[in-house]
């Protein structure tokens, strides 16, 4: 509660208890998901709705931005404002939207290919800037929508349509990448651990700054290596392992762990760094989107005088 | 009638301080109300190379940097070697004889050597030489020394009284030396009493953005567009404009789109290479129906091309940017005042039609500097945001809000994120009126057709709002020079020269490229005796565009693609050659290596 209140005052919004109640049903989108039955993405959608509802974020104050992929279809299944942008560009679009109206709660959703592959450059730079975004990646370690090719998080040796003889490349590990790039909230969830995932997303939504919630969201159709069962057997919660998310080196070490034991939970969090919008003097007068347009006569005269 | 038409060339290596004397001269001229046009030929180099600034002034409007120089101020031997041979009778060459030796000059060229060692004993360096030459020029055109003294005092005040005294002293020596040793020009510089402003096209574009109410500007540095970024960065805080340098141009346009979606006006600028990276997102702005403005300041391509040289080579890139058909506006401003005025105008149009707008400038226009009447730069412009609903608390219609409601105009009322009751999803996938995807689960060809036609109908509404092009010059001219964008000034000047030579010419300059007033253009051109298309590229990109849109084929072409802009005589020579029947395509050879 303390965090929520602090968060609320920082944002200039009302505290959770005072906000009109929002139910999971209120958050249902115009259509139902067309994901394959059993797709992990259902779990992410459910957890995100639950998190928004528990925080009573009003749907009209939330902007959910995605790229392209099975996972990126998510905004269409949610009743918040949404932008279904280009493949790999969600973070860039979301950054513009967040900076132009920092009273919105901007959530970004998408896939591993979308965020860590084609969108990798925007991802890294948004983290270094500590843009106030909550980024939920449905990491299924494969390209789902394009029917099963290698993704940047596919494990070495994985056979896919584009690597029929097994991949020889090393995958990217988003957790250490995010920690070292400057993200200020770095977590990993698993759709097989719904309650846990809801808490991680809630933590991200309440965090002022860039929050990554990389989520194992198994693709039942194209990934037969990293399945629901695979993660069920291996994932272990960081808080049960005595991890301290304010310890940078421990966070990195846990972030690199992979094998019989795969940690999930909050790896890293720091609250002492301002988010990008908090550093911008231009935003002192409120969101850009709400300002009147134009240049006053005195300012105009001064601009021309410079050129005479 | 014009009494003065004076062109001064200052050349040297990068880092020799060419800009300062150029700026001082320009300021002196515009404060007297004289018109100025300046073009700086430079290379992608920070030190060395050859930089050549042409500064032309007159009491009549100066349409281009002209054909000839009256004064040459070479700051090194290389510049002397390159340019002296082009100096004609009546011109003057001022140089530091300690380090620079002239070759043979043409008859009637006044060589004005001065010795820095002798005039400023104990002082050294390029800046001393520059100050002496500058003072000498001012003496030759009879500008009072006090004016220079005041400027130098202001410039060196920060460095202390000693620095002021030293510089003013050096200038005085140069001024007095010129008085006793060199022949002055046979005119004195008039003062119209109506001071003008002096700036580059990029500044005009940036100020146009400010006037339009841009609240979000982002860019990735790329010559020759960075001037817009620099202006915005310097003035953003004071004007309430957020300015961001982004990781790449894909990020730039997407960030601008994100910002624009929330309701603020967002703009970005780049050059051809960066624009290539923006293609997909421009289509996405049209698909999501988000108004955004992007400036492409063209430089010579392809690829990295010639980063510091001009070209009109991106027309087809811009026409073809992005997959599929989508509504958009493409406009090529024709002069510096236009650069300013076009931006708020374009924002009003893209807001109304909820689509991307592209401004096609080029290095000549964007980095070239011109004087302009400050009264033309009226920041009090009309601002029309188009149909935005729900802002005053009105709830959505009883049957629900449809973001992409199918309408006759193709324009659907827009609601901004944060507005209660209007939540919706915008999508780059094809969608129905509700924003629901029709491309994934099953595709509905009828819905696709209807929504595609809805978007494209915007183009029909747009066209009548754009002014039709009109002939400049005599209706019954022997030759019509058809150009687009930045070449207007040089074409007008070529027309004057042609008239002096007994050839009547007029000009049809095209500014609005998409949508194009094809019918009106053809109806005008069909009444013209001979139509020559003038453009700064290899393949005649506009000629091909006009033909593809209208079937009109011109009688001849004048093209230049060596990186340097047209000079008036290039066009005059082209007209003569084509009228003489010796060619249908004239490509001038640029006379000088810069
Ligand atoms: C510029 C571009 N390149 C390629 C594609 C094709 N494409 C669509 S989704 C996708 C990959 C999706 O993978 P991921 O982001 O992991 O999402 P998933 O489907 O696995 O949820 C690709 C390559 C595209 N839409 N745009
Ligand atoms: S292909 Fe995979 S990721 Fe896509 S919907 Fe099906 S299960 Fe989910
Ligand atoms: Mg994937």
Short mmCIF file of C-alpha atoms in Angstrom, two decimals, chain A:
data_model
loop_
_atom_site.label_atom_id
_atom_site.label_comp_id
_atom_site.label_asym_id
_atom_site.label_seq_id
_atom_site.Cartn_x
_atom_site.Cartn_y
_atom_site.Cartn_z
CA UNK A 1 0.00 0.00 0.00
CA UNK A 2 2.81 2.35 0.83
CA UNK A 3 4.32 1.92 -2.58
CA UNK A 4 0.99 2.43 -4.26
CA UNK A 5 0.37 5.65 -2.40
CA UNK A 6 3.80 7.00 -3.09
CA UNK A 7 3.31 6.05 -6.68
CA UNK A 8 -0.05 7.75 -6.71
CA UNK A 9 1.26 11.02 -5.38
CA UNK A 10 4.19 10.97 -7.76
CA UNK A 11 1.75 10.61 -10.58
CA UNK A 12 -0.65 13.17 -9.29
CA UNK A 13 -3.39 10.57 -9.40
CA UNK A 14 -5.75 9.31 -6.78
CA UNK A 15 -4.73 6.39 -4.56
CA UNK A 16 -6.04 2.94 -5.49
CA UNK A 17 -8.69 2.86 -2.80
CA UNK A 18 -10.23 6.07 -4.12
CA UNK A 19 -10.35 5.03 -7.73
CA UNK A 20 -13.59 3.66 -9.14
CA UNK A 21 -13.52 -0.10 -8.98
CA UNK A 22 -12.55 -1.97 -12.12
CA UNK A 23 -13.37 -5.63 -12.61
CA UNK A 24 -11.74 -8.18 -14.87
CA UNK A 25 -14.99 -8.26 -16.81
CA UNK A 26 -14.77 -4.54 -17.45
CA UNK A 27 -11.49 -5.21 -19.16
CA UNK A 28 -12.81 -7.62 -21.74
CA UNK A 29 -12.06 -6.45 -25.26
CA UNK A 30 -14.30 -6.27 -28.31
CA UNK A 31 -13.36 -9.76 -29.45
CA UNK A 32 -12.10 -12.98 -27.91
CA UNK A 33 -8.53 -14.10 -28.48
CA UNK A 34 -7.87 -16.27 -31.51
CA UNK A 35 -4.80 -17.86 -29.99
CA UNK A 36 -4.40 -21.66 -30.24
CA UNK A 37 -6.08 -23.46 -27.40
CA UNK A 38 -3.50 -23.85 -24.63
CA UNK A 39 -1.32 -20.94 -25.78
CA UNK A 40 0.52 -19.33 -22.88
CA UNK A 41 -0.63 -15.89 -24.01
CA UNK A 42 -4.07 -16.52 -22.48
CA UNK A 43 -2.32 -16.58 -19.13
CA UNK A 44 -0.60 -13.26 -19.74
CA UNK A 45 -3.84 -11.62 -20.82
CA UNK A 46 -5.61 -12.94 -17.72
CA UNK A 47 -2.80 -11.80 -15.43
CA UNK A 48 -2.64 -8.35 -17.00
CA UNK A 49 -6.40 -7.85 -16.60
CA UNK A 50 -6.21 -9.04 -13.02
CA UNK A 51 -3.34 -6.65 -12.27
CA UNK A 52 -5.14 -3.68 -13.83
CA UNK A 53 -8.32 -4.56 -11.96
CA UNK A 54 -6.57 -4.96 -8.63
CA UNK A 55 -4.97 -1.56 -9.05
CA UNK A 56 -8.25 -0.10 -10.29
CA UNK A 57 -6.54 1.52 -13.23
CA UNK A 58 -9.33 3.01 -15.32
CA UNK A 59 -9.35 1.44 -18.79
CA UNK A 60 -9.43 4.85 -20.45
CA UNK A 61 -6.28 5.91 -18.61
CA UNK A 62 -4.34 2.90 -19.83
CA UNK A 63 -2.77 2.69 -23.26
CA UNK A 64 -1.66 -0.79 -24.27
CA UNK A 65 0.82 -0.78 -27.13
CA UNK A 66 1.99 -3.82 -29.03
CA UNK A 67 3.94 -4.76 -32.14
CA UNK A 68 3.16 -7.70 -34.40
CA UNK A 69 3.04 -11.37 -33.51
CA UNK A 70 0.55 -13.76 -31.95
CA UNK A 71 1.30 -12.16 -28.59
CA UNK A 72 1.03 -8.65 -30.01
CA UNK A 73 -2.63 -9.21 -30.76
CA UNK A 74 -3.26 -8.72 -27.06
CA UNK A 75 -4.47 -5.07 -27.08
CA UNK A 76 -7.44 -6.14 -29.19
CA UNK A 77 -8.56 -8.39 -26.34
CA UNK A 78 -8.52 -5.66 -23.75
CA UNK A 79 -10.87 -2.72 -23.21
CA UNK A 80 -8.12 -0.14 -22.58
CA UNK A 81 -6.95 2.24 -25.27
CA UNK A 82 -4.68 0.28 -27.55
CA UNK A 83 -2.22 0.59 -30.37
CA UNK A 84 -1.35 -2.40 -32.47
CA UNK A 85 1.73 -0.99 -34.16
CA UNK A 86 4.35 -2.41 -36.51
CA UNK A 87 6.54 -5.43 -35.87
CA UNK A 88 9.27 -4.36 -33.47
CA UNK A 89 8.13 -0.77 -33.02
CA UNK A 90 5.88 -0.92 -29.98
CA UNK A 91 8.50 0.45 -27.59
CA UNK A 92 9.26 3.43 -29.83
CA UNK A 93 5.59 4.27 -30.29
CA UNK A 94 4.91 3.77 -26.59
CA UNK A 95 7.81 6.05 -25.67
CA UNK A 96 6.36 8.83 -27.80
CA UNK A 97 2.92 8.33 -26.31
CA UNK A 98 4.19 8.23 -22.73
CA UNK A 99 6.23 11.38 -23.14
CA UNK A 100 3.42 13.20 -24.89
CA UNK A 101 0.91 12.27 -22.21
CA UNK A 102 2.60 11.16 -19.02
CA UNK A 103 -0.74 10.94 -17.25
CA UNK A 104 -1.48 7.78 -19.22
CA UNK A 105 -0.37 4.42 -17.88
CA UNK A 106 1.45 2.98 -20.86
CA UNK A 107 1.76 -0.80 -21.05
CA UNK A 108 3.66 -2.54 -23.82
CA UNK A 109 2.96 -6.14 -24.76
CA UNK A 110 4.55 -8.36 -27.38
CA UNK A 111 6.70 -11.28 -28.29
CA UNK A 112 10.34 -12.21 -27.99
CA UNK A 113 10.93 -11.73 -31.70
CA UNK A 114 9.14 -8.41 -31.65
CA UNK A 115 10.98 -7.00 -28.64
CA UNK A 116 14.37 -8.66 -28.52
CA UNK A 117 14.89 -9.23 -32.25
CA UNK A 118 13.58 -6.65 -34.68
CA UNK A 119 12.84 -4.18 -31.88
CA UNK A 120 16.11 -4.72 -30.02
CA UNK A 121 17.47 -1.26 -30.57
CA UNK A 122 14.40 0.50 -29.21
CA UNK A 123 14.31 -1.93 -26.29
CA UNK A 124 17.87 -1.16 -25.16
CA UNK A 125 17.49 2.59 -25.56
CA UNK A 126 14.16 2.78 -23.75
CA UNK A 127 15.80 1.03 -20.81
CA UNK A 128 18.81 3.30 -20.72
CA UNK A 129 16.43 6.27 -20.76
CA UNK A 130 14.31 4.68 -18.04
CA UNK A 131 11.10 5.53 -19.90
CA UNK A 132 8.08 4.93 -17.68
CA UNK A 133 6.71 1.85 -19.45
CA UNK A 134 5.52 -1.53 -18.22
CA UNK A 135 6.74 -4.03 -20.77
CA UNK A 136 5.32 -7.54 -20.69
CA UNK A 137 7.05 -9.87 -23.12
CA UNK A 138 5.36 -13.13 -23.99
CA UNK A 139 8.56 -15.06 -24.47
CA UNK A 140 7.76 -18.33 -26.22
CA UNK A 141 11.26 -18.64 -27.67
CA UNK A 142 9.90 -18.97 -31.18
CA UNK A 143 8.20 -16.97 -33.93
CA UNK A 144 4.62 -18.05 -33.56
CA UNK A 145 2.70 -15.92 -36.02
CA UNK A 146 5.02 -16.68 -38.91
CA UNK A 147 4.56 -20.39 -38.19
CA UNK A 148 7.57 -21.45 -36.24
CA UNK A 149 10.97 -20.02 -37.03
CA UNK A 150 13.95 -19.38 -34.79
CA UNK A 151 13.65 -16.45 -32.39
CA UNK A 152 16.43 -14.57 -30.60
CA UNK A 153 15.57 -16.46 -27.42
CA UNK A 154 15.34 -19.93 -29.01
CA UNK A 155 17.75 -22.28 -27.29
CA UNK A 156 20.90 -23.44 -29.03
CA UNK A 157 20.29 -26.60 -31.02
CA UNK A 158 16.57 -25.98 -31.45
CA UNK A 159 15.12 -27.23 -34.69
CA UNK A 160 12.59 -24.91 -36.26
CA UNK A 161 11.38 -24.32 -39.79
CA UNK A 162 14.29 -21.97 -40.37
CA UNK A 163 16.81 -24.17 -38.55
CA UNK A 164 15.88 -27.67 -39.69
CA UNK A 165 19.29 -29.00 -38.64
CA UNK A 166 19.32 -27.25 -35.29
CA UNK A 167 20.31 -23.70 -34.43
CA UNK A 168 24.01 -23.03 -33.88
CA UNK A 169 23.42 -19.58 -32.39
CA UNK A 170 23.36 -18.55 -28.78
CA UNK A 171 20.12 -17.03 -27.55
CA UNK A 172 19.81 -13.60 -26.02
CA UNK A 173 19.18 -13.46 -22.29
CA UNK A 174 16.83 -10.54 -21.68
CA UNK A 175 17.26 -10.43 -17.91
CA UNK A 176 20.96 -9.49 -17.67
CA UNK A 177 20.55 -7.41 -20.82
CA UNK A 178 17.82 -5.39 -19.14
CA UNK A 179 19.68 -5.04 -15.86
CA UNK A 180 22.84 -3.78 -17.53
CA UNK A 181 20.96 -1.56 -19.99
CA UNK A 182 19.41 0.47 -17.22
CA UNK A 183 15.93 -0.95 -16.69
CA UNK A 184 14.87 -0.20 -13.13
CA UNK A 185 12.45 -3.11 -12.64
CA UNK A 186 13.41 -6.47 -14.11
CA UNK A 187 11.29 -9.55 -13.54
CA UNK A 188 10.49 -12.87 -15.09
CA UNK A 189 7.17 -14.62 -14.87
CA UNK A 190 5.68 -17.88 -16.04
CA UNK A 191 2.12 -18.31 -17.23
CA UNK A 192 2.00 -21.50 -15.16
CA UNK A 193 2.28 -19.33 -12.03
CA UNK A 194 -0.68 -16.97 -12.45
CA UNK A 195 -0.82 -15.35 -9.02
CA UNK A 196 2.89 -14.79 -9.05
CA UNK A 197 2.67 -13.29 -12.54
CA UNK A 198 -0.15 -10.95 -11.45
CA UNK A 199 2.02 -9.67 -8.61
CA UNK A 200 4.97 -9.12 -10.93
CA UNK A 201 2.84 -7.17 -13.40
CA UNK A 202 1.29 -5.15 -10.60
CA UNK A 203 4.76 -4.34 -9.34
CA UNK A 204 5.69 -3.23 -12.83
CA UNK A 205 2.58 -1.06 -13.22
CA UNK A 206 3.32 0.63 -9.90
CA UNK A 207 6.96 1.17 -10.70
CA UNK A 208 7.91 4.60 -11.98
CA UNK A 209 10.43 3.84 -14.71
CA UNK A 210 11.09 1.07 -17.20
CA UNK A 211 9.73 -2.25 -15.99
CA UNK A 212 10.38 -5.48 -17.88
CA UNK A 213 8.34 -8.57 -17.12
CA UNK A 214 9.76 -11.24 -19.38
CA UNK A 215 7.26 -14.06 -19.24
CA UNK A 216 7.59 -17.71 -20.23
CA UNK A 217 4.46 -18.06 -22.30
CA UNK A 218 4.81 -21.39 -24.09
CA UNK A 219 3.75 -21.82 -27.69
CA UNK A 220 1.95 -25.11 -27.85
CA UNK A 221 2.10 -25.27 -31.60
CA UNK A 222 5.68 -24.46 -32.57
CA UNK A 223 7.88 -24.92 -29.54
CA UNK A 224 8.14 -28.50 -28.39
CA UNK A 225 11.30 -27.93 -26.40
CA UNK A 226 10.34 -25.20 -23.97
CA UNK A 227 6.88 -26.35 -23.04
CA UNK A 228 4.59 -25.65 -20.15
CA UNK A 229 5.79 -28.92 -18.58
CA UNK A 230 9.44 -27.93 -19.12
CA UNK A 231 9.02 -24.74 -17.12
CA UNK A 232 6.75 -26.28 -14.54
CA UNK A 233 9.52 -28.65 -13.58
CA UNK A 234 12.30 -26.07 -13.55
CA UNK A 235 11.08 -22.66 -12.47
CA UNK A 236 11.77 -21.58 -8.90
CA UNK A 237 10.64 -18.34 -7.28
CA UNK A 238 13.38 -15.92 -6.40
CA UNK A 239 11.80 -14.84 -3.14
CA UNK A 240 11.88 -18.47 -2.03
CA UNK A 241 15.57 -18.51 -2.89
CA UNK A 242 16.26 -15.58 -0.56
CA UNK A 243 17.13 -13.24 -3.44
CA UNK A 244 17.54 -9.53 -2.69
CA UNK A 245 16.36 -7.56 -5.74
CA UNK A 246 18.37 -4.53 -4.73
CA UNK A 247 21.63 -6.47 -5.01
CA UNK A 248 22.96 -5.78 -8.49
CA UNK A 249 25.49 -8.59 -8.63
CA UNK A 250 23.12 -11.16 -7.21
CA UNK A 251 20.51 -10.02 -9.74
CA UNK A 252 22.92 -10.56 -12.61
CA UNK A 253 24.01 -13.92 -11.28
CA UNK A 254 20.43 -15.12 -10.92
CA UNK A 255 19.62 -13.67 -14.29
CA UNK A 256 22.21 -15.86 -15.95
CA UNK A 257 21.05 -19.03 -14.19
CA UNK A 258 19.57 -21.58 -16.61
CA UNK A 259 19.28 -25.32 -16.30
CA UNK A 260 17.55 -27.59 -13.88
CA UNK A 261 16.64 -24.56 -11.87
CA UNK A 262 15.34 -21.47 -13.67
CA UNK A 263 14.57 -18.51 -11.41
CA UNK A 264 11.37 -16.50 -11.81
CA UNK A 265 10.33 -13.40 -9.89
CA UNK A 266 11.79 -9.95 -9.35
CA UNK A 267 15.50 -9.90 -10.17
CA UNK A 268 16.25 -6.24 -9.92
CA UNK A 269 14.61 -3.06 -8.84
CA UNK A 270 15.82 0.41 -8.01
CA UNK A 271 13.67 3.38 -7.19
CA UNK A 272 16.24 6.11 -6.82
CA UNK A 273 16.40 6.96 -10.51
CA UNK A 274 13.90 9.36 -12.04
CA UNK A 275 12.00 8.27 -15.11
CA UNK A 276 12.61 10.17 -18.33
CA UNK A 277 9.41 12.22 -18.10
CA UNK A 278 10.41 13.35 -14.61
CA UNK A 279 13.64 14.75 -16.00
CA UNK A 280 11.95 16.87 -18.65
CA UNK A 281 11.41 20.49 -17.61
CA UNK A 282 9.07 20.88 -20.58
CA UNK A 283 6.56 18.63 -18.81
CA UNK A 284 6.34 20.83 -15.73
CA UNK A 285 3.14 22.39 -17.08
CA UNK A 286 1.38 19.06 -17.57
CA UNK A 287 1.09 16.62 -20.48
CA UNK A 288 2.06 17.96 -23.89
CA UNK A 289 -1.11 16.49 -25.30
CA UNK A 290 -3.23 18.81 -23.16
CA UNK A 291 -1.44 22.06 -23.98
CA UNK A 292 -2.81 24.75 -26.19
CA UNK A 293 -0.92 25.21 -29.44
CA UNK A 294 1.04 28.09 -30.83
CA UNK A 295 3.62 30.68 -29.93
CA UNK A 296 2.66 33.91 -28.19
CA UNK A 297 3.45 37.29 -29.78
CA UNK A 298 6.33 38.12 -27.41
CA UNK A 299 8.02 34.78 -27.94
CA UNK A 300 7.52 35.12 -31.69
CA UNK A 301 9.11 38.57 -31.73
CA UNK A 302 12.09 37.25 -29.76
CA UNK A 303 12.56 34.37 -32.21
CA UNK A 304 12.65 36.71 -35.19
CA UNK A 305 14.89 39.19 -33.45
CA UNK A 306 17.55 36.48 -33.19
CA UNK A 307 17.64 36.42 -36.96
CA UNK A 308 17.93 40.12 -37.67
#
